[in-house]
Tab-separated table of C-alpha atoms in Angstrom:
chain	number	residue	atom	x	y	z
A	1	UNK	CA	63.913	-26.382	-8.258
A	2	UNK	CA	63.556	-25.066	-11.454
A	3	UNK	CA	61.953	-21.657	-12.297
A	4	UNK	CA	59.201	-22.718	-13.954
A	5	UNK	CA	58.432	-24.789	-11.151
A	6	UNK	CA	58.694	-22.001	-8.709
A	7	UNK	CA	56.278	-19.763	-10.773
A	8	UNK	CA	53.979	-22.742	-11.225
A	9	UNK	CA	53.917	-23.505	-7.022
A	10	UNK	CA	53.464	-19.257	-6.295
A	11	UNK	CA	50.384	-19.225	-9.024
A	12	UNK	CA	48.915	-22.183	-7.128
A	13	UNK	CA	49.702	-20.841	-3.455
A	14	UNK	CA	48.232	-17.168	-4.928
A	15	UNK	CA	44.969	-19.675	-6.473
A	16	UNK	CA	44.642	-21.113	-2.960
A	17	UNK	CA	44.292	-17.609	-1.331
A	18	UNK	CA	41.879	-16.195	-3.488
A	19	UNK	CA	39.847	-19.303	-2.863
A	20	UNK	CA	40.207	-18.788	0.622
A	21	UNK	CA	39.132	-15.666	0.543
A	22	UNK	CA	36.460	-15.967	-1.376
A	23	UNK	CA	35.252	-18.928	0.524
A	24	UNK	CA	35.971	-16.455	3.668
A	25	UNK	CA	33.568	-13.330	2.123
A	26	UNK	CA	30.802	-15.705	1.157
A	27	UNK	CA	30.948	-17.102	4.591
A	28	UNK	CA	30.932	-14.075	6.726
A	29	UNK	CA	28.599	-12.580	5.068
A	30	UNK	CA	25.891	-15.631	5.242
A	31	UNK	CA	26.763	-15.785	9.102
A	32	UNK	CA	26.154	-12.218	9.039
A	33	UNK	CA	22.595	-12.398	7.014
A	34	UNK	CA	21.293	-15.088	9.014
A	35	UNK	CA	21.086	-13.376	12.133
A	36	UNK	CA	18.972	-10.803	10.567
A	37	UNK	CA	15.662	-10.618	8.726
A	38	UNK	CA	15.335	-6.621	7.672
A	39	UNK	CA	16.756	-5.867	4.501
A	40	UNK	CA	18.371	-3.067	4.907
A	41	UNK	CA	20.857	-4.570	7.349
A	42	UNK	CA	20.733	-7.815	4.827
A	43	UNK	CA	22.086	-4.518	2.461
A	44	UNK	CA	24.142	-2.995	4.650
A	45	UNK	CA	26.041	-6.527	5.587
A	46	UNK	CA	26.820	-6.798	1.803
A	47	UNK	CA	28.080	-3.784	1.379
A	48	UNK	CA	30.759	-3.373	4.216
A	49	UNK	CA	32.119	-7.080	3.141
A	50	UNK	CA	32.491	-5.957	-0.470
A	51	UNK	CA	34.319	-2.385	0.489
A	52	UNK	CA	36.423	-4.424	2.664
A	53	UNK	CA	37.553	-7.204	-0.034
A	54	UNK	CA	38.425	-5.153	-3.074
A	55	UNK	CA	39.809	-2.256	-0.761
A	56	UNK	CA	37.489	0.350	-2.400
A	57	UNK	CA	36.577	3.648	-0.978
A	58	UNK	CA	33.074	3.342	-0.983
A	59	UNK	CA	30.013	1.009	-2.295
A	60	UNK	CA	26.427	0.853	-2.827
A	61	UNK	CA	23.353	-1.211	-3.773
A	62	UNK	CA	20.778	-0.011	-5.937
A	63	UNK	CA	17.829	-1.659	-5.801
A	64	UNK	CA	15.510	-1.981	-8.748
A	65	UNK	CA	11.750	-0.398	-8.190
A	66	UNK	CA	8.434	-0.454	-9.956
A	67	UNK	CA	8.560	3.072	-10.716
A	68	UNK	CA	9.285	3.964	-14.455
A	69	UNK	CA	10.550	7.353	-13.776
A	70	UNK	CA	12.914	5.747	-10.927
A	71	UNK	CA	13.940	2.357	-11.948
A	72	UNK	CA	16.905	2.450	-9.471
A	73	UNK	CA	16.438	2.972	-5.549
A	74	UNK	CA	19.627	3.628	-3.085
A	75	UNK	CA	19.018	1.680	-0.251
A	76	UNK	CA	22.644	1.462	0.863
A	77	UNK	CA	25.728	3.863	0.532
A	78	UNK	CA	28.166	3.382	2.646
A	79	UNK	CA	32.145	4.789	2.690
A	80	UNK	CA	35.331	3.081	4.107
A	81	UNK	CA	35.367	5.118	7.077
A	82	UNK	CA	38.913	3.478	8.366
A	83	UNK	CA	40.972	6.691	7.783
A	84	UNK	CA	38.090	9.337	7.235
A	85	UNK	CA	39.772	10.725	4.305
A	86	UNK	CA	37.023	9.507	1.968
A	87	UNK	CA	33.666	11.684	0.983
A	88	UNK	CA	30.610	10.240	-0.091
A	89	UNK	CA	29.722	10.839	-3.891
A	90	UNK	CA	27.179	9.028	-5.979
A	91	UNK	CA	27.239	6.778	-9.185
A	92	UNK	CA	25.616	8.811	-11.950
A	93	UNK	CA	22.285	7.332	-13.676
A	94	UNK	CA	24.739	7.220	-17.180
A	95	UNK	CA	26.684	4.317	-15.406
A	96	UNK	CA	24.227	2.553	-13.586
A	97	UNK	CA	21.906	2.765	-17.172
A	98	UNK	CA	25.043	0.993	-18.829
A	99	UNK	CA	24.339	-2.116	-16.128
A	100	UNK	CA	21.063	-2.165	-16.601
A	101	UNK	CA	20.772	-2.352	-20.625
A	102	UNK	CA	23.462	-4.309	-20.902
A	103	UNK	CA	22.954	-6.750	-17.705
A	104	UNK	CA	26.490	-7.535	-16.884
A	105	UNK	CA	29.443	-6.506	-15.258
A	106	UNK	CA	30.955	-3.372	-15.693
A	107	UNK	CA	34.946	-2.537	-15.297
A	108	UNK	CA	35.655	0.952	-15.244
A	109	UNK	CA	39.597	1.651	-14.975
A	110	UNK	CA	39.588	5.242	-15.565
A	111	UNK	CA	36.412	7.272	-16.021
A	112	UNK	CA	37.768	10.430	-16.968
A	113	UNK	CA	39.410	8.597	-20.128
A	114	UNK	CA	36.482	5.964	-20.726
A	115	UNK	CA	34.710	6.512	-24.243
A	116	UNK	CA	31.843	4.780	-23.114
A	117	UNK	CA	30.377	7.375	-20.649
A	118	UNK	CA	29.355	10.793	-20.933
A	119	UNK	CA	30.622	12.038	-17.241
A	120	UNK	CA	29.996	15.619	-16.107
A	121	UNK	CA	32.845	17.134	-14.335
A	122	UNK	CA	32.049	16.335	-10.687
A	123	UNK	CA	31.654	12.714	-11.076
A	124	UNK	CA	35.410	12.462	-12.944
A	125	UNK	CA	36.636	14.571	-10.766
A	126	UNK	CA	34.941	12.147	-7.480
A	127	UNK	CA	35.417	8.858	-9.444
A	128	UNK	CA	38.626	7.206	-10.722
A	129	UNK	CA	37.833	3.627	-10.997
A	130	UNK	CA	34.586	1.345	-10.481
A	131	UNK	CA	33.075	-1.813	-10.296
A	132	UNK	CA	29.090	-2.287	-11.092
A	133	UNK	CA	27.793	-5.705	-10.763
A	134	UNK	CA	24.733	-7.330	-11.360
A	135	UNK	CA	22.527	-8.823	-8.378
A	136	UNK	CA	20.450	-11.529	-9.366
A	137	UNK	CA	18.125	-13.601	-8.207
A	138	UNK	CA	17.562	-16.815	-10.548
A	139	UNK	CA	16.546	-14.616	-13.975
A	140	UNK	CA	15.724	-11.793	-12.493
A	141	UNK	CA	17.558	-8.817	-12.004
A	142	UNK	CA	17.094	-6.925	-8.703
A	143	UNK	CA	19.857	-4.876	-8.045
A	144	UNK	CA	23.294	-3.381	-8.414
A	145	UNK	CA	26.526	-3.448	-6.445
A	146	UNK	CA	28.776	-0.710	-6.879
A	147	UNK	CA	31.823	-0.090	-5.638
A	148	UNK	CA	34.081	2.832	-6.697
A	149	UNK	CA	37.754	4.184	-6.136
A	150	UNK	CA	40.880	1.303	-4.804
A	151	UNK	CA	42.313	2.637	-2.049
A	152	UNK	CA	45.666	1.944	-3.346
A	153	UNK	CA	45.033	4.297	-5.885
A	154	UNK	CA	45.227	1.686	-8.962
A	155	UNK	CA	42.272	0.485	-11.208
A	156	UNK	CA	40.571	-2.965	-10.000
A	157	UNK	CA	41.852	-6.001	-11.141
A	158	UNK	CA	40.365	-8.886	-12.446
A	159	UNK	CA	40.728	-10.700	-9.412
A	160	UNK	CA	38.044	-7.531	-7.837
A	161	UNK	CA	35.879	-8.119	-10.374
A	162	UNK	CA	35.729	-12.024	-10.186
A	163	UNK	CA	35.321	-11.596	-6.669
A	164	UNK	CA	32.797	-9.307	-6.035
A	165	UNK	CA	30.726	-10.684	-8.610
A	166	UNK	CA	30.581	-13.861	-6.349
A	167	UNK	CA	29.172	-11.687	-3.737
A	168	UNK	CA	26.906	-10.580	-5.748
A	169	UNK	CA	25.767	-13.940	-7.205
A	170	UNK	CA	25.352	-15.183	-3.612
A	171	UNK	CA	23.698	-11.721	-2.182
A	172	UNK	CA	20.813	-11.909	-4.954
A	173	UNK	CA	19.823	-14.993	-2.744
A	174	UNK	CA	19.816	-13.707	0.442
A	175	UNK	CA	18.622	-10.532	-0.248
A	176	UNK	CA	15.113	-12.198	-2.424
A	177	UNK	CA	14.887	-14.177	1.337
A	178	UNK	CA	14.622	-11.200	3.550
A	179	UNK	CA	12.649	-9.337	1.007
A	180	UNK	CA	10.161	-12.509	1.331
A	181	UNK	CA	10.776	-12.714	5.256
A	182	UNK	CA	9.707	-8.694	5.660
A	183	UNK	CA	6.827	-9.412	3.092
A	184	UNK	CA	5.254	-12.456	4.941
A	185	UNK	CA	5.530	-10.244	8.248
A	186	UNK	CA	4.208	-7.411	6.817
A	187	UNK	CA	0.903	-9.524	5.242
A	188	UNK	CA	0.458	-10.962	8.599
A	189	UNK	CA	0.611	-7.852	11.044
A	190	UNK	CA	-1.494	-6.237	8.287
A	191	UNK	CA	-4.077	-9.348	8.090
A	192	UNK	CA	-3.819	-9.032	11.979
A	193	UNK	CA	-4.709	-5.299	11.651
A	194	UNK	CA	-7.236	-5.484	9.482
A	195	UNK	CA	-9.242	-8.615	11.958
A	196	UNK	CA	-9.099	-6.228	14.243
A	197	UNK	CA	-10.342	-3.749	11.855
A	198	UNK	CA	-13.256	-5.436	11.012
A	199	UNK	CA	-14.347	-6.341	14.583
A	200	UNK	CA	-14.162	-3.062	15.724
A	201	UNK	CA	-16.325	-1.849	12.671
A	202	UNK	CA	-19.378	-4.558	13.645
A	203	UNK	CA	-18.992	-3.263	16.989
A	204	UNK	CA	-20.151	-0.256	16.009
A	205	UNK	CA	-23.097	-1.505	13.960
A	206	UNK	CA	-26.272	-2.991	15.400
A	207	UNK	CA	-25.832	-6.360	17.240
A	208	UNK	CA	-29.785	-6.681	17.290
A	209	UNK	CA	-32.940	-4.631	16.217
A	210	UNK	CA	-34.271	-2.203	18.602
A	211	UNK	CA	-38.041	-2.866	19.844
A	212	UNK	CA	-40.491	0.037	18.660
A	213	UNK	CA	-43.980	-0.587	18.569
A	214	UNK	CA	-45.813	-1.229	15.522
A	215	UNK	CA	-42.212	-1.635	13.168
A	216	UNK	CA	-40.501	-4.798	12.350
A	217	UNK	CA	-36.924	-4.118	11.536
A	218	UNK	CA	-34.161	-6.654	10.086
A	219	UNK	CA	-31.006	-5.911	8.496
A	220	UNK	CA	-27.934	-7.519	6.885
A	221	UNK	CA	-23.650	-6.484	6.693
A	222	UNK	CA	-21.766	-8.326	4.335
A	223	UNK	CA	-19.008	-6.334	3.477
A	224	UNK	CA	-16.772	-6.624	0.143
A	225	UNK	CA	-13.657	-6.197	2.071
A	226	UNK	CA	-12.279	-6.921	5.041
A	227	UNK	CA	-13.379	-3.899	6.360
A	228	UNK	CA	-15.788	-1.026	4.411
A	229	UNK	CA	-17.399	2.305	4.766
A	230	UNK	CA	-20.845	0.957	4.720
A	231	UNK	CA	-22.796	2.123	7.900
A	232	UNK	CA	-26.438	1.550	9.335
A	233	UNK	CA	-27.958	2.314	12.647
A	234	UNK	CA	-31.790	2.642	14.040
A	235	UNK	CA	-31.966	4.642	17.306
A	236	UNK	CA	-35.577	5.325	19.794
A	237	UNK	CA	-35.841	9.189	18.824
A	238	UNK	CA	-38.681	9.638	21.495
A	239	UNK	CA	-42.828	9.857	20.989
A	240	UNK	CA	-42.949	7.149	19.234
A	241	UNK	CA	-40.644	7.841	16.466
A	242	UNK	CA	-37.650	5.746	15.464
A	243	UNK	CA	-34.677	7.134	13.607
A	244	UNK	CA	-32.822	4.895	10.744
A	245	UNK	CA	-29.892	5.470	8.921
A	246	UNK	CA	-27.762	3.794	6.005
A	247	UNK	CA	-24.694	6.036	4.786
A	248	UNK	CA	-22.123	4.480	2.174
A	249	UNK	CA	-18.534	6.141	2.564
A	250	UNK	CA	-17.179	6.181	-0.938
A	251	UNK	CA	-13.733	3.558	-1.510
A	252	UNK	CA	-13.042	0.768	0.086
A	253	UNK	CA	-10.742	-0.745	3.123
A	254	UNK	CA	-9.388	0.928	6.410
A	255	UNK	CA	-9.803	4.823	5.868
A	256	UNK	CA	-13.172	4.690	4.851
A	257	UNK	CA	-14.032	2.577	7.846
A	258	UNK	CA	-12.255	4.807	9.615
A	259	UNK	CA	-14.140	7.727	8.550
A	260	UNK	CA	-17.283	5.671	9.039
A	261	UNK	CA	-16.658	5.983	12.615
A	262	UNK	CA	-16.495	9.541	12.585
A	263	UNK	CA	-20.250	9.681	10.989
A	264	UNK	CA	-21.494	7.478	13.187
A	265	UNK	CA	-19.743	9.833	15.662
A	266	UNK	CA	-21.244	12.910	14.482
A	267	UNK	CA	-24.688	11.318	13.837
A	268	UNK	CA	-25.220	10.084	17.304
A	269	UNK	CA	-24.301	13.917	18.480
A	270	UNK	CA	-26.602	15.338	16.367
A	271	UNK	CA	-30.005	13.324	16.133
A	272	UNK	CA	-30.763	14.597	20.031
A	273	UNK	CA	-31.684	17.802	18.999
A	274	UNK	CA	-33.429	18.045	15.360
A	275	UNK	CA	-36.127	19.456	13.492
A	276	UNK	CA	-36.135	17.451	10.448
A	277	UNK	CA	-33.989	15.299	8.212
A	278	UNK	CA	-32.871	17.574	5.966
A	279	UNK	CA	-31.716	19.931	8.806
A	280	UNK	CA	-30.098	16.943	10.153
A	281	UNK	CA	-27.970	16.227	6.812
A	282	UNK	CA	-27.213	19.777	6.458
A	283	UNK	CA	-25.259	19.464	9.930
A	284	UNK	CA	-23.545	16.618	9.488
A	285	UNK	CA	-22.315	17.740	5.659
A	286	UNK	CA	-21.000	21.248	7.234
A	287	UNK	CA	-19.000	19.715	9.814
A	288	UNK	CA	-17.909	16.490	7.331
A	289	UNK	CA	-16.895	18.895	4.307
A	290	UNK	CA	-14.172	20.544	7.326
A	291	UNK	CA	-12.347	17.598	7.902
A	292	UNK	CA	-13.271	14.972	5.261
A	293	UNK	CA	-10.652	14.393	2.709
A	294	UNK	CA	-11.353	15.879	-0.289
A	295	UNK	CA	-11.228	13.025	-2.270
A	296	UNK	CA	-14.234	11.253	0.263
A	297	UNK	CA	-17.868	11.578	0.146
A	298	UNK	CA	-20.997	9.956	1.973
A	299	UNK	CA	-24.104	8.660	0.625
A	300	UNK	CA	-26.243	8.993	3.233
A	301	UNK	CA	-30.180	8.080	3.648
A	302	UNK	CA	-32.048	8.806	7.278
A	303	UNK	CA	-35.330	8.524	7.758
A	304	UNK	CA	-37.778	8.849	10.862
A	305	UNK	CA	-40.853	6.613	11.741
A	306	UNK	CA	-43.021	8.180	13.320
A	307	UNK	CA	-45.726	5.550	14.312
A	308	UNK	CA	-47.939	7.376	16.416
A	309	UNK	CA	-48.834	9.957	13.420
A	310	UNK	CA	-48.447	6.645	10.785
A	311	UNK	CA	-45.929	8.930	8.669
A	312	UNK	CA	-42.140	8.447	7.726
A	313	UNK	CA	-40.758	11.501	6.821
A	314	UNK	CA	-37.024	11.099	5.051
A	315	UNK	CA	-33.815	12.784	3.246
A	316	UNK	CA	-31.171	11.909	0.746
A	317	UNK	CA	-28.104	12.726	0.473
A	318	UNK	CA	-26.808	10.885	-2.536
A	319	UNK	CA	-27.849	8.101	-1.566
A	320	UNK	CA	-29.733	5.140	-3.552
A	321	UNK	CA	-33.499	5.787	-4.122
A	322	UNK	CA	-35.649	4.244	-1.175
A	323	UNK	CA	-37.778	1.233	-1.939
A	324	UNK	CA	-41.230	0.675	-0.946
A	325	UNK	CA	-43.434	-1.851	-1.482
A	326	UNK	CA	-47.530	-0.164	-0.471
A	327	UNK	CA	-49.616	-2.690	0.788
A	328	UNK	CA	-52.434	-0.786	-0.472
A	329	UNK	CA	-51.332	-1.521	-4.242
A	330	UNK	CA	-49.271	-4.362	-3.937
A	331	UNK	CA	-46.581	-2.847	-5.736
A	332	UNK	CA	-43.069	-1.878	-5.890
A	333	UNK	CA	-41.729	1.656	-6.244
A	334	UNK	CA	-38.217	3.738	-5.724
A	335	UNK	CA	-39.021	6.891	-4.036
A	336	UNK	CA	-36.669	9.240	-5.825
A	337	UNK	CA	-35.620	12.051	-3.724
A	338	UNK	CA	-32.104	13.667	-4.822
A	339	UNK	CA	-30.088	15.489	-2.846
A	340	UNK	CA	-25.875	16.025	-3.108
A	341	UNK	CA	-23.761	13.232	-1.194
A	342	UNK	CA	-22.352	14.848	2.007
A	343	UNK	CA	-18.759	16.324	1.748
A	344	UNK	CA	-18.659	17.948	-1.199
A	345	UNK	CA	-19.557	20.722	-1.034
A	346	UNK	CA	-20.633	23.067	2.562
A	347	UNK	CA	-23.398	24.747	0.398
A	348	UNK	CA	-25.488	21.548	-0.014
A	349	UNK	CA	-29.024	21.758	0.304
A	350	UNK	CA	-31.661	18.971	1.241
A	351	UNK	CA	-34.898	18.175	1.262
A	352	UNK	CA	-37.328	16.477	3.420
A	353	UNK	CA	-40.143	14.288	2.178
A	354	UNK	CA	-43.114	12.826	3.994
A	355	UNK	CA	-45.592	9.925	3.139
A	356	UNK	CA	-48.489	8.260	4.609
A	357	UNK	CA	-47.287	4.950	6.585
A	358	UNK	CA	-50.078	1.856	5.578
A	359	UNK	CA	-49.804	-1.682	7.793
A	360	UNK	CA	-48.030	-3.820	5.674
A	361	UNK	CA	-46.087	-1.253	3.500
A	362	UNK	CA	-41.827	-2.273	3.306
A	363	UNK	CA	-39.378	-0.098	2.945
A	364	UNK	CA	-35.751	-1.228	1.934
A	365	UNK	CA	-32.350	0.668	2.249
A	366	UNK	CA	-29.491	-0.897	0.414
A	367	UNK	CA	-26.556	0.345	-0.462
A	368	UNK	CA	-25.152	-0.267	-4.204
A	369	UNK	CA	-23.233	-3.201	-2.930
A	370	UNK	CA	-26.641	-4.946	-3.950
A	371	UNK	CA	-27.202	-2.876	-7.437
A	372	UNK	CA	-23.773	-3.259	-8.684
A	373	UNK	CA	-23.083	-6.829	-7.954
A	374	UNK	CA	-22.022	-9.071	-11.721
A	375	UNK	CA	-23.369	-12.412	-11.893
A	376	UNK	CA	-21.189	-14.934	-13.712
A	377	UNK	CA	-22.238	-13.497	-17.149
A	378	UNK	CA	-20.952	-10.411	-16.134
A	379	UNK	CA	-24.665	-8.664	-15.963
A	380	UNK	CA	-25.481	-6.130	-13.172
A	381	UNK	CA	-28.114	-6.703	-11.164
A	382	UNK	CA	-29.413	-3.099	-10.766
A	383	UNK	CA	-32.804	-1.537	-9.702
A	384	UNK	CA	-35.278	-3.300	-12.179
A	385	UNK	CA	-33.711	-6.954	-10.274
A	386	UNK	CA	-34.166	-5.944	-6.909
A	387	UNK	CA	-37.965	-4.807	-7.074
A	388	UNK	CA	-38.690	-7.764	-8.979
A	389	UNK	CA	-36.961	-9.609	-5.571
């Protein structure tokens, strides 16, 4: 057989192998990926096959992040541990910009001699040779595989780079499937959290008005949210008087229900043993303001009936402006009575108010969930709506 022939059969039979072992990478490494939904292991799987197929010293993925300041996130490093020669040293952000501009793979034979890069000392000193390859998924870009140093000592070859970026090609798949596997668990335990959430919060509210002679009382929760910071309660404060609160925790989902709880809490502790509504709000602001966030505050409005005496005597602490409507003049009013919204400050002072009670006079407590709700025209419905309702 000719020589020609020879060299023609050896390039076919070297062909076949680096088919093979391509086919071999690609397979191991789904096998691998399947039996796992976490990422990081999806990562991890990736990373261990590639170090292992070009023979490097170590390798990485970068993911890409949201954050302008940190476009690139290290979510795997891992080193060839085999001999335990090899320390772990990172890609610098000069590099990894290079991939990320120019959005294709990058060949680095010698670092300390490449024009392209501006190196500092400790990375040429760390790195001889690299790969960087894109990780894509479809269009989009979301990652890059890096893998640095041969272990024989020589620059990668061609057949490296062709390689690895097939791994990479096929990771960007599996990689955008466990990202959407962890997603869709996360949305469900957190839907599942937030049900439970929101049952324990109208457990803690009302289930039905409380009798109390001479007083009809109704109410109605609707929250934005799953789950909100809005609170009421009505409580039998003895001698005829009823107690009746409606607080508004400021923000929205699971921490200010949360700290809803704790007012309700507090409130409960505290209405025993009171002189009047102000003192009351004083109370609960000193002990609020101590472990409140500082970025939290309550709107809070309590008032007490007192039916035997025919007067309802009430506070404000930020809250929105009472509404009455007197029997006696058939008219609507707010009953302005200011007062700082508990939690911001320990100093806050408050002040009680009294009025005569009239049969027939209604008084409303809303929170500005009912004020500040748009219509389809984008118009607030605000004060001047709701005494016209």
């Amino acid at each position: 057989m000719s020589n020609p022939h020879i060299q023609r059969l050896q390039n076919e039979i070297e062909r076949l192998k680096s088919a093979i072992q391509e086919l071999t990478v690609l397979n191991e490494i789904a096998i691998a990926a399947s039996s796992t939904l976490e990422v990081d292991q999806v990562l991890d799987i990736i990373v261990e096959k590639s170090i292992r197929s070009v023979q490097a010293e170590q390798g990485s993925i970068l993911l890409l992040t949201a954050q302008d300041d940190t476009p690139l996130k290290t979510l795997i490093r891992q080193e060839n541990l085999t001999t335990g020669r090899y320390a772990s040293y990172k890609v610098g952000a000069n590099i990894t910009g290079w991939v990320l501009k120019n959005q294709q793979p990058l060949k680095i034979d010698n670092l300390a001699t490449d024009s392209r890069f501006n190196t500092t000392e400790e990375e040429r000193a760390q790195i001889q040779s690299a790969l960087c390859i894109p990780i894509r998924f479809r269009t989009e870009m979301l990652g890059i595989l890096i893998v640095t140093n041969k272990k024989t000592h020589e620059p990668f070859s061609e057949s490296d780079l062709r390689l690895l970026s097939i791994i990479a090609a096929q990771s960007g798949q599996l990689i955008r499937n466990s990202q959407l596997q962890e997603e869709t668990i996360a949305k469900k335990r957190m839907e599942q959290e937030l049900a439970m959430a929101r049952t324990i919060q109208h457990g803690l509210l009302p289930v039905e008005s409380i009798h109390a002679e001479h007083l009809d009382i109704a109410s109605y929760f609707s929250p934005a949210d799953e789950v909100s910071g809005d609170y009421y309660d009505y409580f039998h404060l003895g001698e005829g008087r009823v107690g009746i609160v409606m607080a508004d925790v400021s923000g929205h989902g699971t921490s200010s229900a949360l700290m809803m709880t704790m007012v309700k809490g507090i409130l409960h502790t505290l209405a025993n043993d009171f002189s009047s509504t102000d003192e009351l709000l004083a109370k609960i602001n000193v002990i609020l303001t101590q472990i409140m966030p500082k970025e939290m505050f309550v709107t809070t409005m309590f008032l007490v009936f007192d039916t035997v005496n025919g007067q309802l005597h009430y506070s404000n602490a930020g809250h929105n402006p009472l509404l009455r409507f007197a029997t006696d003049s058939q008219a609507c009013e707010l009953l302005e009575l200011r007062g700082p919204a508990i939690g911001l400050t320990r100093l806050a002072k408050y002040s009680e108010k009294a009025i005569d009670l009239h049969a027939g006079d209604l008084f409303v407590l809303y929170t500005d969930g009912v004020t500040e709700a748009f219509n389809s025209r984008n118009e607030m419905f605000e004060e001047a709506r709701l005494l016209q309702a």
